[in-house]
Amino acid sequence: MAQGTARVTLLMDALKMAEMMQIVRTEGLDYARDLNADMLDGQGSGFWASQVDRIYDIHRMSETTRAGLANALQGSDLDATLAFFQTPAGERIVALENAARGAMGDDDIEEIARQNYRDLAQDGGNRLDLIRAFVTANDLLERNVSGALTSNYQFFRGLSDGNAFDMSEDEMIAEVWAQEEEIRADTEEWLMGYLLMAYQPLSDEELEAYIAFSRTDAGQALNRGLFDGFNAMYTDISYALGRAVALELAASEL
């Protein structure tokens, strides 16, 4: 068990998860500012700010993600996964992914990335085909859409449990599913724009090698683990944000 925990720590280090958690926190704080503007009329109190800071605690987010990753990797070939990401090529891929994820936090850069995908979708080409193969190998579109729908549902649950509104379970589910088509289109455009930007410096051969790894049992286990971990993290975050908004709304009415 101790050896397994140590190896998961090595993998977390190889994937630069500490850096990714900082990016997630930055994204979350930006999202919380939008929630404050849209749902609290920009009047969020000091308590709201402290709740947001707690919700996006890097240590807790990291531990939640680690648990999902460790569970999914039980019985998998962790040596193969570590071997891939500890090579210069693997290290470069992680660095490119994190840099692109951080850059997408800038609205102008995000729009450029989205437009690049829209343009390539019209023209086609080998690079777009490779990115689509990577998305398919890791089931990225379906998994991200599912995660977004789950997060929205948990946010509604948090609002409801905090007595911000009165909606039945069926009504919340219906409201979430009504957003599915819009979320799918937005997710596809964001995802493809992000991946095209992240992997632009890679040669076709390097990208093909990454796709080949993704299709192995070790690559599939890693992908499941990352989604399990991140989905658990975002489930907790979304519910907590809904509760925090509800509490803030209730306090403002006193």
Coordinates of N, CA and C in Angstrom, one line a residue:
M1 N 0.8 -1.2 0.0 CA 0.0 0.0 0.0 C 0.9 1.3 0.0
A2 N 1.9 1.3 0.9 CA 2.8 2.4 0.9 C 3.5 2.6 -0.4
Q3 N 3.9 1.5 -1.0 CA 4.6 1.6 -2.3 C 3.7 2.1 -3.3
G4 N 2.4 1.7 -3.3 CA 1.5 2.1 -4.3 C 1.2 3.6 -4.1
T5 N 1.1 4.1 -2.9 CA 0.9 5.5 -2.6 C 2.0 6.3 -3.1
A6 N 3.2 5.8 -2.9 CA 4.4 6.5 -3.3 C 4.5 6.6 -4.8
R7 N 4.0 5.6 -5.5 CA 4.1 5.6 -7.0 C 3.0 6.5 -7.5
V8 N 1.9 6.6 -6.9 CA 0.8 7.6 -7.3 C 1.4 9.0 -7.1
T9 N 2.1 9.2 -6.0 CA 2.7 10.5 -5.8 C 3.7 10.8 -6.9
L10 N 4.5 9.8 -7.3 CA 5.4 10.0 -8.4 C 4.7 10.4 -9.7
L11 N 3.6 9.7 -9.9 CA 2.8 10.0 -11.1 C 2.2 11.4 -11.0
M12 N 1.6 11.8 -9.9 CA 1.1 13.2 -9.7 C 2.2 14.2 -10.0
D13 N 3.4 13.9 -9.5 CA 4.5 14.8 -9.8 C 4.8 14.9 -11.3
A14 N 4.8 13.7 -11.9 CA 5.1 13.7 -13.4 C 4.1 14.4 -14.2
L15 N 2.8 14.4 -13.7 CA 1.8 15.1 -14.4 C 1.6 16.5 -14.0
K16 N 2.5 17.0 -13.1 CA 2.5 18.4 -12.6 C 1.1 18.8 -12.1
M17 N 0.6 17.9 -11.2 CA -0.8 18.1 -10.7 C -0.8 19.3 -9.8
A18 N 0.3 19.6 -9.1 CA 0.3 20.8 -8.2 C 0.1 22.1 -9.1
E19 N 0.7 22.1 -10.2 CA 0.6 23.2 -11.1 C -0.9 23.3 -11.7
M20 N -1.4 22.1 -12.0 CA -2.8 22.1 -12.5 C -3.8 22.5 -11.5
M21 N -3.6 22.1 -10.2 CA -4.5 22.6 -9.2 C -4.5 24.1 -9.0
Q22 N -3.4 24.7 -9.2 CA -3.3 26.1 -9.1 C -4.1 26.8 -10.3
I23 N -4.0 26.2 -11.5 CA -4.8 26.6 -12.6 C -6.3 26.5 -12.3
V24 N -6.7 25.3 -11.8 CA -8.1 25.1 -11.5 C -8.5 26.1 -10.4
R25 N -7.7 26.4 -9.5 CA -8.1 27.4 -8.5 C -8.3 28.8 -9.1
T26 N -7.4 29.2 -10.0 CA -7.5 30.4 -10.7 C -8.8 30.5 -11.5
E27 N -9.1 29.4 -12.2 CA -10.3 29.3 -13.0 C -11.5 29.4 -12.1
G28 N -11.5 28.8 -10.9 CA -12.6 28.8 -10.0 C -12.8 30.1 -9.4
L29 N -11.8 30.8 -9.0 CA -12.0 32.2 -8.5 C -12.6 33.1 -9.5
D30 N -12.2 32.9 -10.8 CA -12.8 33.7 -11.9 C -14.3 33.4 -12.0
Y31 N -14.6 32.1 -11.9 CA -16.0 31.7 -12.0 C -16.8 32.2 -10.8
A32 N -16.2 32.2 -9.7 CA -16.9 32.7 -8.5 C -17.2 34.2 -8.6
R33 N -16.3 35.0 -9.2 CA -16.5 36.4 -9.5 C -17.7 36.6 -10.4
D34 N -17.8 35.7 -11.4 CA -19.0 35.7 -12.3 C -20.3 35.4 -11.6
L35 N -20.2 34.4 -10.7 CA -21.4 34.1 -9.9 C -21.8 35.3 -9.0
N36 N -20.8 35.9 -8.4 CA -21.1 37.1 -7.6 C -21.8 38.1 -8.4
A37 N -21.3 38.4 -9.6 CA -21.9 39.4 -10.4 C -23.3 39.0 -10.9
D38 N -23.5 37.7 -11.3 CA -24.7 37.3 -11.9 C -25.8 37.0 -10.9
M39 N -25.5 36.4 -9.8 CA -26.5 35.9 -8.9 C -26.5 36.7 -7.6
L40 N -25.5 37.4 -7.3 CA -25.5 38.2 -6.0 C -25.4 39.7 -6.2
D41 N -25.6 40.1 -7.5 CA -25.6 41.5 -7.8 C -24.3 42.2 -7.4
G42 N -23.2 41.4 -7.4 CA -21.9 41.9 -7.1 C -21.7 42.3 -5.6
Q43 N -22.7 41.8 -4.8 CA -22.7 42.2 -3.4 C -22.2 41.1 -2.4
G44 N -21.4 40.2 -3.0 CA -20.9 39.1 -2.1 C -20.1 39.6 -0.9
S45 N -20.4 39.0 0.2 CA -19.8 39.5 1.5 C -18.5 38.9 1.7
G46 N -17.9 39.3 2.8 CA -16.6 38.7 3.2 C -16.8 37.2 3.5
F47 N -17.9 36.8 4.0 CA -18.2 35.4 4.2 C -18.2 34.7 2.9
W48 N -18.9 35.2 1.9 CA -18.9 34.6 0.6 C -17.4 34.4 0.1
A49 N -16.6 35.5 0.2 CA -15.2 35.4 -0.2 C -14.5 34.3 0.5
S50 N -14.7 34.1 1.8 CA -14.0 33.1 2.6 C -14.5 31.7 2.2
Q51 N -15.8 31.6 1.9 CA -16.3 30.3 1.4 C -15.7 29.9 0.1
V52 N -15.6 30.8 -0.8 CA -15.0 30.6 -2.1 C -13.5 30.1 -2.0
D53 N -12.8 30.8 -1.1 CA -11.4 30.5 -0.8 C -11.3 29.1 -0.3
R54 N -12.2 28.7 0.6 CA -12.2 27.3 1.2 C -12.6 26.3 0.1
I55 N -13.6 26.6 -0.7 CA -14.0 25.7 -1.7 C -12.9 25.3 -2.7
Y56 N -12.1 26.3 -3.0 CA -11.0 26.1 -4.0 C -9.7 25.9 -3.3
D57 N -9.7 25.2 -2.1 CA -8.5 24.9 -1.4 C -7.7 23.9 -2.2
I58 N -6.5 24.2 -2.5 CA -5.6 23.4 -3.4 C -5.3 22.0 -2.7
H59 N -5.1 22.0 -1.4 CA -4.8 20.7 -0.8 C -6.0 19.7 -0.9
R60 N -7.2 20.2 -0.6 CA -8.3 19.4 -0.7 C -8.6 18.9 -2.1
M61 N -8.5 19.8 -3.0 CA -8.7 19.5 -4.4 C -7.7 18.4 -4.9
S62 N -6.5 18.5 -4.5 CA -5.4 17.6 -4.8 C -5.7 16.2 -4.2
E63 N -6.1 16.2 -3.0 CA -6.4 14.9 -2.3 C -7.6 14.2 -2.9
T64 N -8.6 14.9 -3.3 CA -9.8 14.3 -3.9 C -9.4 13.7 -5.3
T65 N -8.6 14.5 -6.0 CA -8.2 14.0 -7.3 C -7.3 12.8 -7.2
R66 N -6.4 12.8 -6.2 CA -5.5 11.7 -5.9 C -6.3 10.4 -5.6
A67 N -7.3 10.5 -4.8 CA -8.1 9.3 -4.4 C -8.7 8.7 -5.7
G68 N -9.3 9.5 -6.5 CA -9.9 8.9 -7.7 C -8.9 8.3 -8.6
L69 N -7.7 8.9 -8.8 CA -6.6 8.4 -9.6 C -6.1 7.1 -9.0
A70 N -5.8 7.1 -7.7 CA -5.3 5.9 -7.1 C -6.2 4.7 -7.2
N71 N -7.5 4.9 -7.1 CA -8.5 3.8 -7.1 C -8.5 3.2 -8.5
A72 N -8.5 4.1 -9.6 CA -8.6 3.6 -10.9 C -7.3 2.9 -11.4
L73 N -6.2 3.3 -10.8 CA -4.9 2.7 -11.2 C -4.6 1.4 -10.5
Q74 N -5.4 1.0 -9.6 CA -5.2 -0.3 -8.9 C -5.1 -1.4 -10.0
G75 N -4.1 -2.2 -10.0 CA -3.9 -3.3 -10.9 C -3.5 -2.9 -12.3
S76 N -3.3 -1.6 -12.5 CA -2.8 -1.2 -13.9 C -1.3 -1.2 -13.9
D77 N -0.8 -1.0 -15.1 CA 0.7 -1.0 -15.3 C 1.2 0.4 -15.1
L78 N 1.4 0.7 -13.8 CA 1.8 2.1 -13.4 C 3.3 2.3 -13.9
D79 N 4.1 1.3 -14.1 CA 5.4 1.4 -14.6 C 5.4 2.0 -16.0
A80 N 4.5 1.5 -16.8 CA 4.4 2.0 -18.2 C 3.9 3.4 -18.2
T81 N 3.0 3.8 -17.3 CA 2.5 5.2 -17.3 C 3.6 6.1 -16.9
L82 N 4.3 5.7 -15.8 CA 5.5 6.6 -15.3 C 6.6 6.6 -16.4
A83 N 6.8 5.5 -17.0 CA 7.9 5.5 -18.1 C 7.6 6.5 -19.2
F84 N 6.3 6.6 -19.6 CA 5.9 7.5 -20.7 C 6.1 8.9 -20.2
F85 N 5.5 9.3 -19.1 CA 5.5 10.7 -18.7 C 6.8 11.2 -18.1
Q86 N 7.8 10.3 -17.8 CA 9.1 10.7 -17.3 C 10.1 10.8 -18.4
T87 N 9.7 10.5 -19.7 CA 10.6 10.8 -20.8 C 10.5 12.2 -21.2
P88 N 11.5 12.7 -21.9 CA 11.5 14.1 -22.3 C 10.2 14.5 -23.1
A89 N 9.8 13.5 -23.9 CA 8.5 13.8 -24.7 C 7.3 13.9 -23.8
G90 N 7.2 12.9 -22.8 CA 6.1 13.0 -21.9 C 6.1 14.3 -21.1
E91 N 7.3 14.7 -20.6 CA 7.4 15.9 -19.8 C 7.0 17.1 -20.6
R92 N 7.4 17.1 -21.9 CA 7.0 18.2 -22.8 C 5.5 18.3 -23.0
I93 N 4.8 17.1 -23.2 CA 3.4 17.1 -23.3 C 2.7 17.7 -22.1
V94 N 3.1 17.3 -20.9 CA 2.5 17.8 -19.7 C 2.6 19.3 -19.6
A95 N 3.9 19.8 -19.9 CA 4.1 21.2 -19.9 C 3.3 21.9 -20.9
L96 N 3.1 21.4 -22.1 CA 2.3 22.0 -23.1 C 0.8 22.1 -22.7
E97 N 0.3 20.9 -22.1 CA -1.1 20.9 -21.7 C -1.4 21.9 -20.6
N98 N -0.5 22.0 -19.6 CA -0.7 22.9 -18.5 C -0.6 24.4 -19.0
A99 N 0.3 24.7 -19.9 CA 0.5 26.0 -20.4 C -0.7 26.5 -21.2
A100 N -1.2 25.5 -22.0 CA -2.4 25.9 -22.8 C -3.7 26.0 -21.9
R101 N -3.8 25.2 -20.9 CA -4.9 25.3 -19.9 C -4.9 26.7 -19.2
G102 N -3.7 27.1 -18.8 CA -3.6 28.4 -18.1 C -3.9 29.5 -19.1
A103 N -3.4 29.4 -20.3 CA -3.6 30.4 -21.3 C -5.1 30.6 -21.7
M104 N -5.9 29.5 -21.6 CA -7.3 29.5 -22.0 C -8.1 30.3 -21.0
G105 N -7.5 30.7 -19.8 CA -8.2 31.5 -18.9 C -8.3 33.0 -19.4
D106 N -7.5 33.3 -20.4 CA -7.6 34.6 -21.0 C -8.7 34.6 -22.1
D107 N -9.7 35.4 -22.0 CA -10.8 35.4 -22.9 C -10.4 35.6 -24.3
D108 N -9.4 36.4 -24.6 CA -9.0 36.7 -25.9 C -8.3 35.5 -26.5
I109 N -7.4 34.8 -25.7 CA -6.7 33.6 -26.2 C -7.7 32.5 -26.4
E110 N -8.7 32.4 -25.5 CA -9.7 31.3 -25.7 C -10.4 31.5 -27.0
E111 N -10.8 32.8 -27.3 CA -11.5 33.0 -28.6 C -10.7 32.7 -29.8
I112 N -9.4 33.0 -29.7 CA -8.5 32.7 -30.8 C -8.4 31.2 -31.0
A113 N -8.3 30.5 -29.9 CA -8.2 29.0 -30.0 C -9.5 28.4 -30.6
R114 N -10.7 29.0 -30.2 CA -11.9 28.5 -30.7 C -12.0 28.8 -32.2
Q115 N -11.6 30.0 -32.6 CA -11.7 30.4 -34.0 C -10.8 29.5 -34.8
N116 N -9.6 29.2 -34.3 CA -8.7 28.3 -35.0 C -9.4 26.9 -35.3
Y117 N -10.1 26.4 -34.3 CA -10.8 25.1 -34.5 C -11.9 25.3 -35.5
R118 N -12.7 26.4 -35.5 CA -13.7 26.6 -36.4 C -13.2 26.7 -37.8
D119 N -12.0 27.3 -38.0 CA -11.4 27.4 -39.3 C -11.0 26.1 -39.8
L120 N -10.3 25.3 -38.9 CA -9.8 24.0 -39.3 C -10.9 23.0 -39.6
A121 N -12.0 23.2 -38.9 CA -13.2 22.3 -39.1 C -13.7 22.5 -40.5
Q122 N -13.6 23.7 -41.0 CA -14.0 23.9 -42.4 C -13.1 23.3 -43.4
D123 N -11.8 23.4 -43.1 CA -10.7 23.0 -44.1 C -10.3 21.5 -44.0
G124 N -10.4 21.0 -42.7 CA -9.9 19.6 -42.5 C -8.4 19.6 -42.4
G125 N -7.8 18.4 -42.6 CA -6.4 18.3 -42.5 C -5.9 17.2 -41.6
N126 N -4.7 16.8 -41.7 CA -4.1 15.7 -40.9 C -4.1 16.0 -39.4
R127 N -3.7 17.3 -39.1 CA -3.6 17.6 -37.7 C -4.9 17.5 -37.0
L128 N -6.0 18.0 -37.6 CA -7.3 17.9 -37.1 C -7.7 16.5 -36.9
D129 N -7.4 15.6 -37.9 CA -7.7 14.2 -37.8 C -7.0 13.6 -36.6
L130 N -5.8 14.0 -36.3 CA -5.0 13.4 -35.2 C -5.6 13.9 -33.9
I131 N -6.0 15.1 -33.8 CA -6.6 15.6 -32.6 C -7.9 14.9 -32.3
R132 N -8.7 14.7 -33.4 CA -10.0 13.9 -33.2 C -9.7 12.5 -32.8
A133 N -8.7 11.9 -33.3 CA -8.3 10.5 -32.9 C -7.9 10.5 -31.4
F134 N -7.3 11.5 -31.0 CA -6.9 11.6 -29.5 C -8.2 11.7 -28.7
V135 N -9.1 12.6 -29.1 CA -10.3 12.8 -28.4 C -11.1 11.5 -28.3
T136 N -11.2 10.8 -29.4 CA -11.9 9.5 -29.5 C -11.2 8.4 -28.6
A137 N -9.9 8.4 -28.7 CA -9.2 7.4 -27.9 C -9.4 7.5 -26.4
N138 N -9.6 8.8 -25.9 CA -9.8 9.1 -24.5 C -11.3 9.4 -24.2
D139 N -12.2 9.3 -25.2 CA -13.6 9.6 -24.9 C -13.8 11.0 -24.3
L140 N -13.0 11.9 -24.8 CA -12.9 13.2 -24.1 C -14.2 14.0 -24.2
L141 N -14.8 14.0 -25.3 CA -16.0 14.8 -25.5 C -17.1 14.3 -24.6
E142 N -17.4 13.0 -24.6 CA -18.5 12.5 -23.8 C -18.2 12.6 -22.3
R143 N -17.0 12.4 -21.9 CA -16.7 12.4 -20.5 C -16.8 13.9 -20.0
N144 N -16.3 14.8 -20.8 CA -16.4 16.2 -20.4 C -17.8 16.8 -20.4
V145 N -18.6 16.3 -21.3 CA -20.1 16.7 -21.3 C -20.7 16.2 -20.1
S146 N -20.5 14.9 -19.9 CA -21.1 14.2 -18.7 C -20.7 14.9 -17.4
G147 N -19.4 15.3 -17.3 CA -18.9 16.0 -16.1 C -19.6 17.4 -16.0
A148 N -19.7 18.1 -17.1 CA -20.4 19.4 -17.0 C -21.8 19.3 -16.6
L149 N -22.5 18.3 -17.1 CA -23.9 18.1 -16.7 C -24.0 17.8 -15.2
T150 N -23.2 16.9 -14.8 CA -23.1 16.5 -13.3 C -22.9 17.7 -12.5
S151 N -21.9 18.5 -12.9 CA -21.6 19.7 -12.1 C -22.7 20.7 -12.0
N152 N -23.4 20.8 -13.1 CA -24.6 21.7 -13.1 C -25.7 21.2 -12.2
Y153 N -25.9 19.9 -12.2 CA -26.9 19.3 -11.3 C -26.5 19.5 -9.9
Q154 N -25.2 19.3 -9.6 CA -24.8 19.4 -8.2 C -24.9 20.9 -7.7
F155 N -24.7 21.8 -8.6 CA -24.9 23.2 -8.3 C -26.4 23.5 -7.9
F156 N -27.3 23.0 -8.7 CA -28.7 23.1 -8.4 C -29.0 22.5 -7.1
R157 N -28.5 21.3 -6.8 CA -28.7 20.6 -5.5 C -28.3 21.5 -4.4
G158 N -27.1 22.1 -4.5 CA -26.6 23.0 -3.5 C -27.5 24.2 -3.3
L159 N -28.0 24.8 -4.3 CA -28.9 25.9 -4.2 C -30.2 25.4 -3.5
S160 N -30.7 24.3 -4.0 CA -32.0 23.8 -3.4 C -31.8 23.4 -1.9
D161 N -30.7 22.7 -1.6 CA -30.5 22.3 -0.2 C -30.3 23.6 0.7
G162 N -29.8 24.6 0.1 CA -29.7 25.9 0.8 C -30.9 26.8 0.8
N163 N -32.0 26.2 0.3 CA -33.3 26.9 0.2 C -33.3 28.1 -0.6
A164 N -32.5 28.1 -1.7 CA -32.5 29.3 -2.6 C -33.7 29.2 -3.5
F165 N -34.2 28.0 -3.8 CA -35.4 27.8 -4.6 C -36.0 26.5 -4.2
D166 N -37.2 26.3 -4.7 CA -37.9 25.0 -4.4 C -38.1 24.3 -5.7
M167 N -37.2 23.3 -6.0 CA -37.3 22.5 -7.2 C -37.2 21.0 -6.8
S168 N -38.1 20.2 -7.4 CA -38.0 18.8 -7.2 C -36.8 18.2 -7.9
E169 N -36.5 16.9 -7.5 CA -35.4 16.2 -8.2 C -35.6 16.1 -9.7
D170 N -36.8 15.8 -10.1 CA -37.1 15.7 -11.5 C -37.0 17.0 -12.2
E171 N -37.4 18.1 -11.6 CA -37.3 19.4 -12.2 C -35.8 19.8 -12.4
M172 N -35.0 19.5 -11.4 CA -33.6 19.8 -11.5 C -32.9 19.0 -12.7
I173 N -33.3 17.7 -12.8 CA -32.7 16.9 -13.8 C -33.2 17.4 -15.2
A174 N -34.5 17.8 -15.3 CA -35.0 18.3 -16.5 C -34.3 19.6 -16.9
E175 N -34.0 20.4 -16.0 CA -33.4 21.7 -16.2 C -31.9 21.5 -16.7
V176 N -31.3 20.5 -16.1 CA -29.9 20.2 -16.5 C -29.9 19.6 -18.0
W177 N -30.8 18.7 -18.2 CA -30.8 18.0 -19.5 C -31.2 19.0 -20.6
A178 N -31.9 20.0 -20.3 CA -32.3 21.0 -21.3 C -31.1 21.8 -21.8
Q179 N -30.0 21.7 -21.0 CA -28.8 22.5 -21.4 C -27.8 21.6 -22.2
E180 N -28.2 20.3 -22.4 CA -27.2 19.3 -22.9 C -26.7 19.7 -24.3
E181 N -27.6 20.1 -25.2 CA -27.1 20.4 -26.6 C -26.2 21.6 -26.6
E182 N -26.5 22.6 -25.8 CA -25.7 23.8 -25.8 C -24.3 23.5 -25.1
I183 N -24.4 22.7 -24.0 CA -23.1 22.4 -23.4 C -22.2 21.5 -24.3
R184 N -22.8 20.6 -25.0 CA -22.1 19.7 -25.9 C -21.3 20.6 -27.0
A185 N -22.1 21.5 -27.6 CA -21.5 22.3 -28.7 C -20.3 23.2 -28.1
D186 N -20.6 23.8 -26.9 CA -19.6 24.7 -26.3 C -18.4 23.8 -25.9
T187 N -18.6 22.7 -25.3 CA -17.5 21.8 -24.8 C -16.6 21.3 -26.0
E188 N -17.3 20.9 -27.1 CA -16.5 20.5 -28.3 C -15.6 21.6 -28.8
E189 N -16.2 22.8 -28.9 CA -15.4 23.9 -29.4 C -14.2 24.3 -28.5
W190 N -14.5 24.3 -27.2 CA -13.4 24.6 -26.2 C -12.4 23.6 -26.2
L191 N -12.8 22.3 -26.2 CA -11.9 21.2 -26.1 C -11.0 21.1 -27.3
M192 N -11.6 21.2 -28.5 CA -10.8 21.1 -29.7 C -9.8 22.3 -29.9
G193 N -10.3 23.5 -29.5 CA -9.5 24.7 -29.6 C -8.3 24.5 -28.6
Y194 N -8.6 24.0 -27.4 CA -7.5 23.8 -26.4 C -6.5 22.8 -26.9
L195 N -6.9 21.7 -27.4 CA -6.0 20.6 -27.8 C -5.2 21.0 -29.0
L196 N -5.8 21.7 -29.9 CA -5.0 22.2 -31.1 C -3.9 23.1 -30.7
M197 N -4.3 24.0 -29.7 CA -3.3 24.9 -29.2 C -2.2 24.2 -28.4
A198 N -2.6 23.3 -27.5 CA -1.6 22.6 -26.7 C -0.6 21.8 -27.5
Y199 N -1.1 21.1 -28.5 CA -0.2 20.1 -29.2 C 0.3 20.7 -30.5
Q200 N 0.1 22.0 -30.7 CA 0.6 22.6 -32.0 C 2.1 22.4 -32.1
P201 N 2.9 22.5 -31.0 CA 4.4 22.4 -31.2 C 4.8 20.9 -31.4
L202 N 3.9 19.9 -31.2 CA 4.3 18.5 -31.3 C 4.3 18.2 -32.8
S203 N 5.3 17.3 -33.2 CA 5.2 16.8 -34.5 C 4.1 15.7 -34.6
D204 N 3.7 15.4 -35.9 CA 2.7 14.4 -36.0 C 3.1 13.1 -35.4
E205 N 4.4 12.7 -35.5 CA 4.9 11.5 -34.9 C 4.8 11.5 -33.4
E206 N 5.1 12.6 -32.8 CA 5.0 12.7 -31.3 C 3.5 12.6 -30.9
L207 N 2.6 13.2 -31.6 CA 1.2 13.1 -31.3 C 0.7 11.7 -31.5
E208 N 1.2 11.1 -32.6 CA 0.7 9.7 -32.8 C 1.2 8.8 -31.7
A209 N 2.4 9.0 -31.2 CA 2.9 8.2 -30.1 C 2.1 8.4 -28.8
Y210 N 1.6 9.6 -28.6 CA 0.8 9.9 -27.4 C -0.6 9.2 -27.6
I211 N -1.1 9.3 -28.8 CA -2.4 8.6 -29.1 C -2.2 7.1 -28.9
A212 N -1.1 6.5 -29.3 CA -0.9 5.1 -29.2 C -0.8 4.7 -27.7
F213 N -0.1 5.6 -26.9 CA -0.1 5.3 -25.4 C -1.5 5.4 -24.8
S214 N -2.3 6.4 -25.3 CA -3.6 6.5 -24.7 C -4.5 5.3 -25.0
R215 N -4.2 4.6 -26.0 CA -5.0 3.4 -26.4 C -4.6 2.1 -25.6
T216 N -3.4 2.2 -25.0 CA -3.0 1.0 -24.2 C -3.8 0.9 -22.9
D217 N -3.8 -0.3 -22.3 CA -4.5 -0.5 -21.0 C -4.0 0.5 -20.0
A218 N -2.7 0.8 -19.9 CA -2.2 1.8 -19.0 C -2.7 3.2 -19.2
G219 N -2.8 3.5 -20.5 CA -3.3 4.8 -20.9 C -4.8 5.0 -20.6
Q220 N -5.5 3.9 -20.8 CA -7.0 4.0 -20.5 C -7.2 4.0 -19.0
A221 N -6.4 3.3 -18.2 CA -6.6 3.4 -16.8 C -6.2 4.8 -16.3
L222 N -5.2 5.4 -16.8 CA -4.9 6.8 -16.4 C -6.0 7.7 -16.7
N223 N -6.5 7.6 -17.9 CA -7.6 8.5 -18.3 C -8.8 8.3 -17.4
R224 N -9.2 7.1 -17.1 CA -10.3 6.8 -16.2 C -10.0 7.5 -14.8
G225 N -8.8 7.3 -14.3 CA -8.4 7.8 -13.0 C -8.5 9.3 -13.0
L226 N -8.0 10.0 -14.0 CA -8.0 11.4 -14.1 C -9.5 11.9 -14.1
F227 N -10.3 11.3 -14.9 CA -11.7 11.7 -14.9 C -12.4 11.4 -13.6
D228 N -12.2 10.3 -13.0 CA -12.8 9.9 -11.7 C -12.4 11.0 -10.7
G229 N -11.1 11.3 -10.6 CA -10.6 12.3 -9.7 C -11.1 13.7 -9.9
F230 N -11.1 14.1 -11.1 CA -11.5 15.5 -11.4 C -13.1 15.6 -11.3
N231 N -13.8 14.6 -11.7 CA -15.2 14.6 -11.5 C -15.7 14.7 -10.1
A232 N -15.0 13.9 -9.2 CA -15.3 13.9 -7.8 C -15.0 15.3 -7.2
M233 N -13.8 15.9 -7.7 CA -13.5 17.2 -7.2 C -14.5 18.3 -7.6
Y234 N -14.9 18.2 -8.9 CA -15.9 19.2 -9.4 C -17.3 19.0 -8.8
T235 N -17.6 17.8 -8.5 CA -18.9 17.5 -7.9 C -18.9 18.2 -6.5
D236 N -17.9 18.0 -5.7 CA -17.8 18.7 -4.4 C -17.8 20.2 -4.6
I237 N -17.0 20.7 -5.5 CA -17.0 22.2 -5.7 C -18.3 22.7 -6.1
S238 N -19.0 22.1 -7.1 CA -20.2 22.6 -7.6 C -21.3 22.6 -6.5
Y239 N -21.4 21.6 -5.8 CA -22.4 21.5 -4.7 C -22.1 22.6 -3.7
A240 N -20.9 22.7 -3.3 CA -20.5 23.7 -2.3 C -20.7 25.1 -2.7
L241 N -20.5 25.4 -4.0 CA -20.8 26.7 -4.6 C -22.3 27.0 -4.5
G242 N -23.1 26.0 -4.9 CA -24.5 26.2 -4.8 C -25.0 26.6 -3.4
R243 N -24.5 25.8 -2.4 CA -24.8 26.1 -1.0 C -24.3 27.5 -0.6
A244 N -23.1 27.8 -1.0 CA -22.6 29.2 -0.7 C -23.4 30.3 -1.2
V245 N -23.9 30.1 -2.5 CA -24.7 31.2 -3.1 C -26.0 31.2 -2.3
A246 N -26.6 30.1 -2.0 CA -27.9 30.1 -1.3 C -27.8 30.7 0.1
L247 N -26.7 30.5 0.8 CA -26.5 31.1 2.1 C -26.3 32.6 2.0
E248 N -25.6 33.0 0.9 CA -25.4 34.4 0.7 C -26.7 35.1 0.4
L249 N -27.5 34.5 -0.4 CA -28.8 35.1 -0.8 C -29.7 35.2 0.4
A250 N -29.7 34.1 1.3 CA -30.5 34.2 2.5 C -30.0 35.3 3.4
A251 N -28.7 35.5 3.6 CA -28.2 36.5 4.4 C -28.5 37.9 3.9
S252 N -28.6 38.1 2.6 CA -28.9 39.4 2.1 C -30.3 39.8 2.3
E253 N -31.2 38.8 2.6 CA -32.6 39.1 2.8 C -32.9 39.4 4.2
L254 N -32.0 39.2 5.1 CA -32.2 39.4 6.5 C -32.3 40.9 6.8

